[in-house]
CSV table of C-alpha atoms and ligand atoms in Angstrom, one decimal:
chain,number,residue,atom,x,y,z
A,91,MET,CA,-13.6,0.2,36.9
A,92,PRO,CA,-15.1,-1.4,40.0
A,93,LYS,CA,-13.3,-4.4,41.5
A,94,GLY,CA,-14.3,-7.8,40.1
A,95,LYS,CA,-15.4,-6.5,36.7
A,96,ASN,CA,-12.0,-7.2,35.0
A,97,LEU,CA,-10.3,-10.5,34.3
A,98,TRP,CA,-7.7,-10.2,37.1
A,99,GLY,CA,-9.5,-9.0,40.2
A,100,GLY,CA,-8.5,-11.8,42.6
A,101,ARG,CA,-5.2,-10.4,43.6
A,102,PHE,CA,-6.5,-6.9,44.0
A,103,LYS,CA,-8.0,-5.3,47.1
A,104,GLY,CA,-8.7,-1.8,45.9
A,105,GLY,CA,-10.4,-0.7,42.7
A,106,VAL,CA,-8.6,0.9,39.8
A,107,ASP,CA,-8.5,4.6,39.5
A,108,PRO,CA,-10.9,5.7,36.8
A,109,ALA,CA,-8.3,7.9,35.2
A,110,PHE,CA,-5.9,5.0,35.0
A,111,ALA,CA,-8.7,2.6,33.7
A,112,LYS,CA,-9.3,5.0,30.9
A,113,PHE,CA,-5.6,5.2,30.1
A,114,ASN,CA,-5.2,1.5,30.2
A,115,ASN,CA,-8.3,0.4,28.3
A,116,SER,CA,-7.9,-0.5,24.6
A,117,PHE,CA,-11.5,-1.4,23.8
A,118,ALA,CA,-12.1,1.9,22.1
A,119,PHE,CA,-9.8,0.7,19.3
A,120,ASP,CA,-9.2,-3.0,19.7
A,121,ARG,CA,-12.9,-3.7,19.2
A,122,ARG,CA,-11.9,-4.0,15.6
A,123,LEU,CA,-10.5,-7.4,16.6
A,124,PHE,CA,-14.0,-8.5,17.8
A,125,GLU,CA,-14.8,-11.0,15.0
A,126,ALA,CA,-11.3,-12.4,15.1
A,127,ASP,CA,-11.4,-12.8,18.8
A,128,VAL,CA,-14.7,-14.7,18.7
A,129,ARG,CA,-13.5,-16.9,15.8
A,130,ALA,CA,-10.3,-17.7,17.7
A,131,SER,CA,-12.3,-18.4,20.8
A,132,VAL,CA,-14.5,-20.9,19.0
A,133,ALA,CA,-11.4,-22.7,17.7
A,134,HIS,CA,-9.8,-22.7,21.2
A,135,CYS,CA,-13.0,-24.1,22.6
A,136,ASN,CA,-12.9,-27.0,20.1
A,137,GLY,CA,-9.3,-27.6,21.1
A,138,LEU,CA,-10.3,-27.8,24.7
A,139,VAL,CA,-12.9,-30.4,24.0
A,140,ALA,CA,-10.4,-32.6,22.1
A,141,ALA,CA,-8.0,-32.2,25.0
A,142,GLY,CA,-10.7,-33.4,27.4
A,143,VAL,CA,-10.9,-30.1,29.3
A,144,LEU,CA,-14.4,-29.2,28.3
A,145,THR,CA,-17.4,-31.6,27.8
A,146,THR,CA,-19.2,-31.4,24.5
A,147,GLU,CA,-22.2,-29.9,26.4
A,148,GLU,CA,-20.1,-27.2,27.8
A,149,ALA,CA,-18.5,-26.5,24.5
A,150,ASP,CA,-21.9,-26.4,22.8
A,151,SER,CA,-23.2,-23.8,25.3
A,152,ILE,CA,-20.0,-21.8,24.9
A,153,LYS,CA,-20.2,-21.8,21.1
A,154,THR,CA,-23.9,-20.9,21.1
A,155,GLY,CA,-23.0,-18.1,23.5
A,156,LEU,CA,-20.2,-16.9,21.3
A,157,LYS,CA,-22.4,-17.0,18.2
A,158,ALA,CA,-25.0,-14.8,20.0
A,159,ILE,CA,-22.3,-12.4,21.2
A,160,LEU,CA,-21.0,-12.1,17.6
A,161,GLN,CA,-24.5,-11.4,16.2
A,162,ARG,CA,-25.3,-8.9,18.9
A,163,GLY,CA,-21.9,-7.2,18.5
A,164,LEU,CA,-22.2,-6.9,14.8
A,165,ALA,CA,-25.7,-5.4,15.0
A,166,HIS,CA,-25.4,-1.8,14.0
A,167,GLY,CA,-23.6,0.3,16.6
A,168,LYS,CA,-24.1,-2.2,19.4
A,169,LEU,CA,-20.4,-2.5,20.1
A,170,ASP,CA,-19.9,1.2,20.3
A,171,GLU,CA,-22.2,1.5,23.3
A,172,MET,CA,-20.2,-1.1,25.3
A,173,GLU,CA,-17.5,-0.5,27.9
A,174,SER,CA,-14.6,-2.9,28.7
A,175,GLU,CA,-10.9,-3.1,29.3
A,176,ASP,CA,-10.2,-4.7,26.0
A,177,VAL,CA,-11.9,-6.8,23.4
A,178,HIS,CA,-10.8,-10.1,25.1
A,179,SER,CA,-12.3,-9.1,28.4
A,180,PHE,CA,-15.4,-7.9,26.6
A,181,VAL,CA,-16.1,-11.2,24.9
A,182,GLU,CA,-15.3,-13.2,28.0
A,183,ALA,CA,-17.5,-11.1,30.2
A,184,GLN,CA,-20.4,-11.3,27.8
A,185,LEU,CA,-19.9,-15.1,27.6
A,186,VAL,CA,-20.0,-15.6,31.3
A,187,GLU,CA,-23.1,-13.4,31.5
A,188,LEU,CA,-24.8,-15.5,28.9
A,189,VAL,CA,-23.8,-19.1,29.7
A,190,GLY,CA,-22.4,-18.9,33.2
A,191,ASP,CA,-19.9,-21.5,34.5
A,192,ALA,CA,-19.0,-23.0,31.1
A,193,GLY,CA,-17.9,-19.6,30.0
A,194,ARG,CA,-15.5,-19.4,32.9
A,195,LYS,CA,-13.6,-22.4,31.6
A,196,LEU,CA,-12.9,-21.0,28.2
A,197,HIS,CA,-9.7,-19.2,29.2
A,198,THR,CA,-8.1,-22.5,30.3
A,199,SER,CA,-4.6,-22.8,28.8
A,200,ARG,CA,-4.9,-19.4,27.1
A,201,SER,CA,-3.6,-16.0,27.9
A,202,ARG,CA,-4.6,-12.7,26.5
A,203,ASN,CA,-1.0,-12.6,25.3
A,204,ASP,CA,-1.3,-15.5,22.8
A,205,GLN,CA,-4.9,-14.4,22.2
A,206,VAL,CA,-4.1,-10.9,21.1
A,207,ALA,CA,-1.2,-12.0,18.9
A,208,THR,CA,-3.6,-14.5,17.2
A,209,ASP,CA,-6.4,-12.0,16.8
A,210,LEU,CA,-4.0,-9.5,15.3
A,211,ARG,CA,-2.7,-12.0,12.7
A,212,LEU,CA,-6.3,-13.1,11.8
A,213,TRP,CA,-7.2,-9.4,11.3
A,214,LEU,CA,-4.1,-8.6,9.4
A,215,ARG,CA,-4.5,-11.5,7.1
A,216,GLU,CA,-7.9,-10.2,6.0
A,217,ALA,CA,-6.6,-6.6,5.8
A,218,ILE,CA,-3.9,-7.8,3.5
A,219,ASP,CA,-6.3,-9.5,1.2
A,220,GLU,CA,-8.5,-6.4,1.1
A,221,LEU,CA,-5.5,-4.2,0.4
A,222,ARG,CA,-4.3,-6.5,-2.4
A,223,THR,CA,-7.7,-6.4,-4.0
A,224,GLN,CA,-7.7,-2.6,-3.9
A,225,ILE,CA,-4.2,-2.4,-5.3
A,226,ARG,CA,-5.6,-4.5,-8.2
A,227,LEU,CA,-8.4,-2.0,-8.8
A,228,THR,CA,-6.1,0.9,-8.8
A,229,GLN,CA,-3.9,-0.9,-11.3
A,230,ALA,CA,-6.9,-1.5,-13.4
A,231,ALA,CA,-7.6,2.2,-13.5
A,232,LEU,CA,-4.1,2.9,-14.6
A,233,LEU,CA,-4.3,0.2,-17.3
A,234,ASP,CA,-7.7,1.3,-18.6
A,235,LEU,CA,-6.4,4.8,-19.0
A,236,ALA,CA,-3.2,3.6,-20.7
A,237,GLU,CA,-5.2,1.5,-23.1
A,238,GLN,CA,-7.7,4.3,-23.9
A,239,LYS,CA,-4.8,6.7,-24.7
A,240,ARG,CA,-2.4,4.5,-26.6
A,241,ASP,CA,-1.3,7.3,-28.9
A,242,ALA,CA,-0.7,10.0,-26.3
A,243,VAL,CA,2.9,11.0,-25.6
A,244,LEU,CA,4.5,12.8,-22.7
A,245,PRO,CA,7.9,14.4,-22.2
A,246,GLY,CA,10.0,12.2,-20.0
A,247,TYR,CA,12.0,14.0,-17.3
A,248,THR,CA,15.1,13.5,-15.3
A,249,HIS,CA,15.9,16.2,-12.8
A,250,LEU,CA,12.5,17.6,-13.8
A,251,GLN,CA,14.3,18.8,-17.0
A,252,ARG,CA,12.9,17.5,-20.4
A,253,ALA,CA,14.9,14.3,-21.2
A,254,GLN,CA,13.3,12.0,-23.8
A,255,PRO,CA,9.8,11.6,-25.0
A,256,ILE,CA,7.8,8.6,-23.8
A,257,LEU,CA,4.4,7.1,-24.5
A,258,PHE,CA,1.8,8.2,-21.9
A,259,ALA,CA,0.9,4.5,-21.6
A,260,HIS,CA,4.5,3.8,-20.7
A,261,TRP,CA,4.3,6.3,-17.9
A,262,CYS,CA,1.0,4.7,-16.6
A,263,LEU,CA,2.7,1.3,-16.8
A,264,ALA,CA,5.6,2.5,-14.6
A,265,TYR,CA,3.1,3.0,-11.8
A,266,PHE,CA,1.5,-0.2,-12.6
A,267,GLU,CA,4.8,-2.0,-12.1
A,268,MET,CA,5.4,-0.3,-8.7
A,269,LEU,CA,1.9,-1.4,-7.6
A,270,SER,CA,2.6,-5.0,-8.9
A,271,ARG,CA,5.5,-5.2,-6.6
A,272,ASP,CA,3.5,-3.8,-3.7
A,273,ARG,CA,0.9,-6.4,-4.2
A,274,GLU,CA,3.6,-9.1,-4.3
A,275,ARG,CA,5.3,-7.7,-1.2
A,276,LEU,CA,2.0,-7.9,0.8
A,277,GLY,CA,1.6,-11.5,-0.4
A,278,GLU,CA,5.0,-12.3,1.0
A,279,THR,CA,4.2,-10.6,4.3
A,280,ARG,CA,1.0,-12.6,4.5
A,281,ARG,CA,3.0,-15.8,4.5
A,282,ARG,CA,4.8,-14.7,7.7
A,283,VAL,CA,1.6,-13.3,9.2
A,284,ASN,CA,-0.3,-16.6,8.7
A,285,VAL,CA,1.3,-18.5,11.6
A,286,MET,CA,-0.6,-19.2,14.7
A,287,PRO,CA,0.6,-18.1,18.2
A,288,LEU,CA,-2.3,-19.6,20.1
A,289,GLY,CA,-1.1,-22.3,22.5
A,290,SER,CA,1.8,-20.2,23.6
A,291,ALA,CA,-0.3,-19.0,26.5
A,292,ALA,CA,1.3,-16.2,28.6
A,293,LEU,CA,4.8,-17.0,27.4
A,294,ALA,CA,5.9,-20.5,28.4
A,295,GLY,CA,3.5,-22.5,26.4
A,296,ALA,CA,0.2,-24.3,27.1
A,297,SER,CA,0.0,-26.9,29.8
A,298,PHE,CA,-3.1,-28.8,28.5
A,299,PRO,CA,-2.8,-31.3,25.7
A,300,ILE,CA,-4.4,-29.1,23.0
A,301,ASP,CA,-3.5,-30.1,19.4
A,302,ARG,CA,-2.3,-26.8,18.1
A,303,GLU,CA,-2.1,-28.1,14.5
A,304,ILE,CA,-5.8,-28.9,14.5
A,305,VAL,CA,-6.7,-25.5,16.0
A,306,ALA,CA,-4.5,-23.8,13.4
A,307,ARG,CA,-6.2,-25.6,10.6
A,308,GLU,CA,-9.6,-24.6,11.8
A,309,LEU,CA,-8.4,-20.9,11.7
A,310,GLY,CA,-6.9,-21.2,8.3
A,311,PHE,CA,-3.3,-20.7,9.6
A,312,ALA,CA,-0.6,-22.4,7.5
A,313,GLY,CA,1.3,-23.5,10.6
A,314,VAL,CA,2.0,-22.9,14.3
A,315,SER,CA,4.7,-20.8,16.0
A,316,ARG,CA,7.7,-22.7,17.1
A,317,ASN,CA,8.7,-20.8,20.2
A,318,SER,CA,6.1,-19.6,22.7
A,319,VAL,CA,8.3,-16.7,24.1
A,320,ASP,CA,8.8,-15.3,20.6
A,321,ALA,CA,5.2,-15.9,19.6
A,322,VAL,CA,3.8,-13.6,22.2
A,323,SER,CA,6.5,-10.9,22.2
A,324,ASP,CA,7.3,-10.1,18.6
A,325,ARG,CA,5.4,-7.8,16.3
A,326,ASP,CA,7.8,-7.9,13.4
A,327,PHE,CA,4.9,-8.9,11.2
A,328,CYS,CA,3.1,-5.6,12.1
A,329,VAL,CA,6.2,-3.7,11.1
A,330,GLU,CA,6.4,-5.6,7.8
A,331,PHE,CA,2.9,-4.8,7.1
A,332,VAL,CA,3.2,-1.1,7.8
A,333,ALA,CA,6.5,-1.0,5.8
A,334,ALA,CA,4.7,-2.5,2.9
A,335,CYS,CA,2.0,0.1,3.3
A,336,SER,CA,4.7,2.8,3.4
A,337,LEU,CA,6.0,1.7,0.1
A,338,ILE,CA,2.6,1.8,-1.4
A,339,MET,CA,2.3,5.4,-0.1
A,340,VAL,CA,5.7,6.3,-1.5
A,341,HIS,CA,4.5,5.2,-4.9
A,342,LEU,CA,1.1,6.9,-4.6
A,343,SER,CA,2.6,10.1,-3.4
A,344,ARG,CA,4.9,10.2,-6.5
A,345,LEU,CA,1.9,9.6,-8.7
A,346,ALA,CA,0.0,12.3,-6.8
A,347,GLU,CA,2.9,14.8,-7.2
A,348,GLU,CA,3.1,14.2,-11.0
A,349,ILE,CA,-0.7,14.6,-11.4
A,350,ILE,CA,-0.6,17.8,-9.4
A,351,LEU,CA,2.3,19.1,-11.4
A,352,TYR,CA,0.9,18.1,-14.8
A,353,SER,CA,-2.5,19.7,-13.9
A,354,THR,CA,-0.9,23.1,-13.4
A,355,THR,CA,-1.4,25.9,-16.0
A,356,GLU,CA,2.4,25.8,-16.5
A,357,PHE,CA,2.4,22.1,-17.6
A,358,GLY,CA,-1.2,21.9,-18.7
A,359,PHE,CA,-1.1,18.2,-19.6
A,360,PHE,CA,-3.9,16.9,-17.4
A,361,GLN,CA,-7.1,18.2,-16.1
A,362,LEU,CA,-8.9,16.8,-13.1
A,363,SER,CA,-12.7,16.7,-13.3
A,364,ASP,CA,-14.9,18.5,-10.8
A,365,ALA,CA,-15.6,15.2,-9.1
A,366,VAL,CA,-12.1,15.1,-7.5
A,367,ALA,CA,-11.2,18.8,-7.2
A,368,THR,CA,-12.2,21.6,-4.9
A,369,GLY,CA,-12.5,25.4,-5.2
A,370,SER,CA,-11.2,28.3,-3.1
A,371,SER,CA,-13.3,30.1,-0.6
A,372,LEU,CA,-11.7,33.4,-1.7
A,373,MET,CA,-10.4,33.1,-5.3
A,374,PRO,CA,-13.3,32.2,-7.6
A,375,GLN,CA,-11.1,31.0,-10.5
A,376,LYS,CA,-9.3,28.2,-8.5
A,377,LYS,CA,-9.6,24.5,-9.0
A,378,ASN,CA,-7.4,22.7,-6.6
A,379,PRO,CA,-6.2,19.1,-6.8
A,380,ASP,CA,-7.0,18.4,-3.1
A,381,SER,CA,-7.5,14.7,-3.7
A,382,MET,CA,-4.0,14.2,-4.8
A,383,GLU,CA,-2.5,16.6,-2.3
A,384,LEU,CA,-4.1,14.6,0.5
A,385,VAL,CA,-2.7,11.3,-0.9
A,386,ARG,CA,0.7,13.0,-1.0
A,387,GLY,CA,0.3,14.3,2.5
A,388,LYS,CA,-1.1,11.2,4.1
A,389,ALA,CA,2.1,9.3,3.2
A,390,GLY,CA,3.6,11.0,6.2
A,391,ARG,CA,1.1,9.4,8.6
A,392,VAL,CA,1.9,5.9,7.4
A,393,PHE,CA,5.6,6.4,7.7
A,394,GLY,CA,4.8,7.7,11.2
A,395,ASP,CA,3.0,4.5,12.0
A,396,ALA,CA,6.0,2.5,10.9
A,397,LEU,CA,8.3,4.5,13.0
A,398,SER,CA,6.1,4.3,16.1
A,399,LEU,CA,6.0,0.5,15.8
A,400,LEU,CA,9.8,0.2,15.5
A,401,THR,CA,10.4,2.6,18.4
A,402,MET,CA,7.8,0.8,20.6
A,403,LEU,CA,9.5,-2.6,20.0
A,404,LYS,CA,13.0,-1.4,20.3
A,405,GLY,CA,14.8,-2.6,23.5
A,406,LEU,CA,11.7,-4.3,25.0
A,407,PRO,CA,12.6,-7.2,27.2
A,408,LEU,CA,11.0,-10.5,26.4
A,409,ALA,CA,8.2,-11.5,26.6
A,410,TYR,CA,4.9,-9.5,26.5
A,411,ASN,CA,4.9,-5.9,27.7
A,412,LYS,CA,2.0,-3.6,27.8
A,413,ASP,CA,3.8,-1.3,25.4
A,414,MET,CA,2.7,-3.7,22.7
A,415,GLN,CA,-0.9,-2.6,23.1
A,416,GLU,CA,0.2,0.4,21.0
A,417,ASP,CA,0.6,-1.8,18.0
A,418,LYS,CA,-3.0,-1.8,17.1
A,419,GLU,CA,-3.6,1.9,16.3
A,420,ALA,CA,-0.6,1.9,14.1
A,421,ILE,CA,-1.7,-1.0,11.9
A,422,PHE,CA,-5.3,0.1,11.8
A,423,ASP,CA,-4.3,3.6,10.8
A,424,ALA,CA,-1.8,2.4,8.2
A,425,PHE,CA,-4.5,0.1,6.7
A,426,ASP,CA,-7.2,2.7,6.7
A,427,THR,CA,-5.0,5.4,5.2
A,428,THR,CA,-3.4,3.2,2.6
A,429,PHE,CA,-6.7,1.7,1.5
A,430,SER,CA,-8.4,5.1,1.1
A,431,CYS,CA,-5.5,6.5,-0.8
A,432,LEU,CA,-5.5,3.6,-3.2
A,433,GLU,CA,-9.2,4.1,-3.7
A,434,VAL,CA,-9.0,7.9,-4.3
A,435,SER,CA,-6.1,7.5,-6.6
A,436,ALA,CA,-8.1,5.1,-8.8
A,437,LEU,CA,-11.0,7.6,-8.7
A,438,VAL,CA,-8.7,10.5,-9.8
A,439,LEU,CA,-7.3,8.3,-12.7
A,440,ARG,CA,-10.8,7.6,-13.8
A,441,ASN,CA,-11.7,11.3,-13.7
A,442,MET,CA,-8.8,12.8,-15.5
A,443,GLU,CA,-8.7,14.5,-18.9
A,444,LEU,CA,-5.6,14.6,-21.1
A,445,ASN,CA,-4.6,17.6,-23.2
A,446,GLU,CA,-3.0,15.4,-25.8
A,447,LYS,CA,-2.2,18.2,-28.1
A,448,ARG,CA,-0.2,20.0,-25.5
A,449,MET,CA,1.5,16.8,-24.4
A,450,ARG,CA,2.6,16.1,-27.9
A,451,GLU,CA,3.9,19.7,-28.4
A,452,ALA,CA,5.8,19.5,-25.2
A,453,ALA,CA,7.2,16.0,-26.2
A,454,SER,CA,8.3,17.4,-29.6
A,455,ARG,CA,10.2,20.4,-28.2
A,456,GLY,CA,13.2,21.0,-25.9
A,457,MET,CA,15.6,19.1,-28.2
A,458,MET,CA,14.6,15.8,-26.6
A,459,ASN,CA,15.8,14.1,-29.8
A,460,ALA,CA,19.4,15.1,-29.2
A,461,THR,CA,20.3,11.6,-28.0
A,462,GLU,CA,18.7,10.4,-31.2
A,463,LEU,CA,21.1,12.6,-33.3
A,464,ALA,CA,24.0,11.2,-31.4
A,465,ASP,CA,22.7,7.6,-32.0
A,466,TYR,CA,22.3,8.5,-35.7
A,467,LEU,CA,26.0,9.4,-35.8
A,468,VAL,CA,27.0,6.2,-34.0
A,469,ARG,CA,25.1,4.2,-36.6
A,470,LYS,CA,27.1,6.1,-39.3
A,471,GLY,CA,30.3,5.0,-37.6
A,472,THR,CA,31.1,7.8,-35.1
A,473,PRO,CA,32.3,6.6,-31.6
A,474,PHE,CA,29.5,7.6,-29.1
A,475,ARG,CA,31.7,9.9,-27.0
A,476,GLU,CA,32.6,11.9,-30.1
A,477,ALA,CA,29.0,11.9,-31.3
A,478,HIS,CA,27.9,13.2,-27.9
A,479,GLU,CA,30.4,16.0,-28.1
A,480,THR,CA,29.4,16.9,-31.7
A,481,VAL,CA,25.7,17.0,-30.9
A,482,GLY,CA,26.5,19.2,-27.9
A,483,LYS,CA,27.8,21.7,-30.3
A,484,VAL,CA,24.8,21.4,-32.6
A,485,VAL,CA,22.6,22.0,-29.5
A,486,VAL,CA,24.4,25.2,-28.7
A,487,ARG,CA,23.8,26.4,-32.3
A,488,ALA,CA,20.1,25.5,-32.1
A,489,ILE,CA,19.8,27.4,-28.8
A,490,GLU,CA,21.5,30.4,-30.3
A,491,SER,CA,19.2,30.4,-33.3
A,492,GLY,CA,16.2,29.7,-31.1
A,493,VAL,CA,15.1,26.6,-33.1
A,494,GLU,CA,14.8,22.8,-32.7
A,495,LEU,CA,17.5,20.5,-34.0
A,496,SER,CA,15.2,19.5,-36.9
A,497,ASP,CA,14.8,23.1,-37.9
A,498,LEU,CA,18.5,23.4,-38.8
A,499,SER,CA,19.3,22.9,-42.5
A,500,LEU,CA,21.2,19.9,-43.8
A,501,ASP,CA,24.2,22.2,-44.7
A,502,GLU,CA,24.3,23.6,-41.2
A,503,LEU,CA,24.1,20.1,-39.7
A,504,ARG,CA,26.9,18.9,-42.0
A,505,SER,CA,29.2,21.7,-40.9
A,506,PHE,CA,29.4,19.7,-37.6
A,507,SER,CA,29.8,16.3,-39.1
A,508,ASN,CA,30.0,15.2,-42.8
A,509,ARG,CA,28.6,11.8,-41.8
A,510,ILE,CA,25.2,13.5,-41.5
A,511,GLU,CA,23.0,13.0,-44.6
A,512,SER,CA,19.5,13.8,-45.7
A,513,ASP,CA,18.0,10.8,-43.9
A,514,VAL,CA,18.8,12.6,-40.6
A,515,PHE,CA,15.5,14.4,-40.5
A,516,GLU,CA,13.6,11.1,-40.5
A,517,SER,CA,15.7,10.1,-37.4
A,518,LEU,CA,14.8,13.2,-35.6
A,519,THR,CA,11.0,12.8,-35.7
A,520,LEU,CA,9.1,12.1,-32.5
A,521,GLU,CA,7.8,8.8,-34.0
A,522,GLN,CA,11.3,7.7,-34.7
A,523,THR,CA,12.6,8.8,-31.4
A,524,LEU,CA,10.0,6.6,-29.7
A,525,ALA,CA,10.4,3.7,-32.2
A,526,THR,CA,14.1,3.2,-31.6
A,527,LYS,CA,13.5,2.4,-27.9
A,528,SER,CA,12.6,-1.1,-28.9
A,529,ARG,CA,14.4,-3.3,-26.4
A,530,THR,CA,12.3,-5.0,-23.7
A,531,GLY,CA,11.1,-2.5,-21.2
A,532,GLY,CA,11.5,0.4,-23.7
A,533,THR,CA,8.9,2.9,-24.8
A,534,ALA,CA,8.6,1.9,-28.5
A,535,PRO,CA,4.9,1.5,-29.4
A,536,GLU,CA,5.3,-2.2,-30.2
A,537,ARG,CA,7.0,-2.9,-26.8
A,538,VAL,CA,4.4,-0.9,-25.0
A,539,ALA,CA,1.6,-2.8,-26.7
A,540,GLU,CA,3.2,-6.0,-25.5
A,541,ALA,CA,3.6,-4.5,-22.0
A,542,LEU,CA,-0.1,-3.5,-21.9
A,543,ALA,CA,-1.2,-7.1,-22.9
A,544,TYR,CA,1.1,-8.5,-20.3
A,545,ALA,CA,-0.2,-6.1,-17.6
A,546,ARG,CA,-3.8,-7.0,-18.5
A,547,ALA,CA,-3.1,-10.7,-18.2
A,548,SER,CA,-1.4,-10.2,-14.8
A,549,LEU,CA,-4.5,-8.7,-13.4
B,632,LIG,N1,-5.1,-5.3,25.4
B,632,LIG,C1,-3.9,-6.0,25.4
B,632,LIG,C2,-3.0,-5.7,24.2
B,632,LIG,O1,-3.6,-5.2,23.3
B,632,LIG,C3,-4.1,-7.5,25.5
B,632,LIG,C4,-3.0,-8.2,26.1
B,632,LIG,C5,-3.0,-8.0,27.6
B,632,LIG,N2,-2.1,-8.8,28.2
B,632,LIG,C6,-1.7,-8.6,29.4
B,632,LIG,N3,-0.8,-9.4,30.0
B,632,LIG,N4,-2.1,-7.5,30.1
B,632,LIG,O2,-1.9,-5.8,24.2
């Protein structure tokens, strides 16, 4: 970059080596802060007028200039053709070119250090709002599916071994709950993001009498930072944001894994429609769940973003260091990746067929009613530990005979405990097994119906 074209030329005699300029420049990615930068500049300009630094005429010409720059920049592809050190240099250079001397006054009492921290928070605030909206849409896809398939059942697993049957809707609502917390978590992060660093200047604070509270209000910030050194040098809010994204990705990757697994021939519970699957270039019979595999795989990228932010910040001396320029790509990537994974997950959920017959068969087999038999004995007065032991023996007998518990005759069952009576068979049905899980949070149909209504209201 030739001397004089950047914001800090005065002290320099020689020009910057082009290779270093390319290495140093961030405009290729921080142009995403363009709108935030212009917005914050307008607010800063108003603050300078109130402080008596700018006349209203100067401010008017600056704001007209900024408006024109914004419109030009937003015009399709315009920004992509431009070169600059970073988005802040870009806006200022354009402004000076457009309005001359007044533009040269805008940077009074401001540094790129408080500017970038402010832009980042403005950008992130919006990103959080978009992400929370998308989480809600993905939750709606889960809920719609659950409501449509109220009667479907699924084997519940622990250790990936058949454990106890559950309603399919209960399974959907498990993911709904995770996403509810993710949405809430982002809301809490937003509170800490929504604090304005502007007025901290380079690190020591601003030396002109700008009313920061008024500037903050104009930008929609809930308050102003209390320490200028901290305000320009921490990026904990970025870490929090990416950590919240990471948890969304943890949840989506588990959903992805289950959908992949349940769509195999071996499980055969779900089937993805052609809209969200791909074929093999060699094997004509294949239908692959690439959509969900990518969601599962992309979780790693977002965790990587979190780790790169933490590592970048660790041990940095106060206040601003150029290391921090690395914050942007991490949060942009975490946002883009998480957003698209939420979107695709919703799409998959809306393009999924259930094989309800097979799900019911699977949920009815594998002696998943063994706990029910133990509970039956408890209701007849047997201590649970003893009942567990007894049913264990019944299970061995059933395995040896190659049958389910309910296929054993009453006499055979009574040979293990004479507390067993003919009403036992009623207790061992799938319906009864589900119905007994009737405490809050359980899979009994009446509780799930309530949970569905609650979930609907919470959207
Ligand atoms: N592009 C820089 C960043 O993203 C802006 C802040 C530059 N500040 C400085 N003192 N060089 O961090």
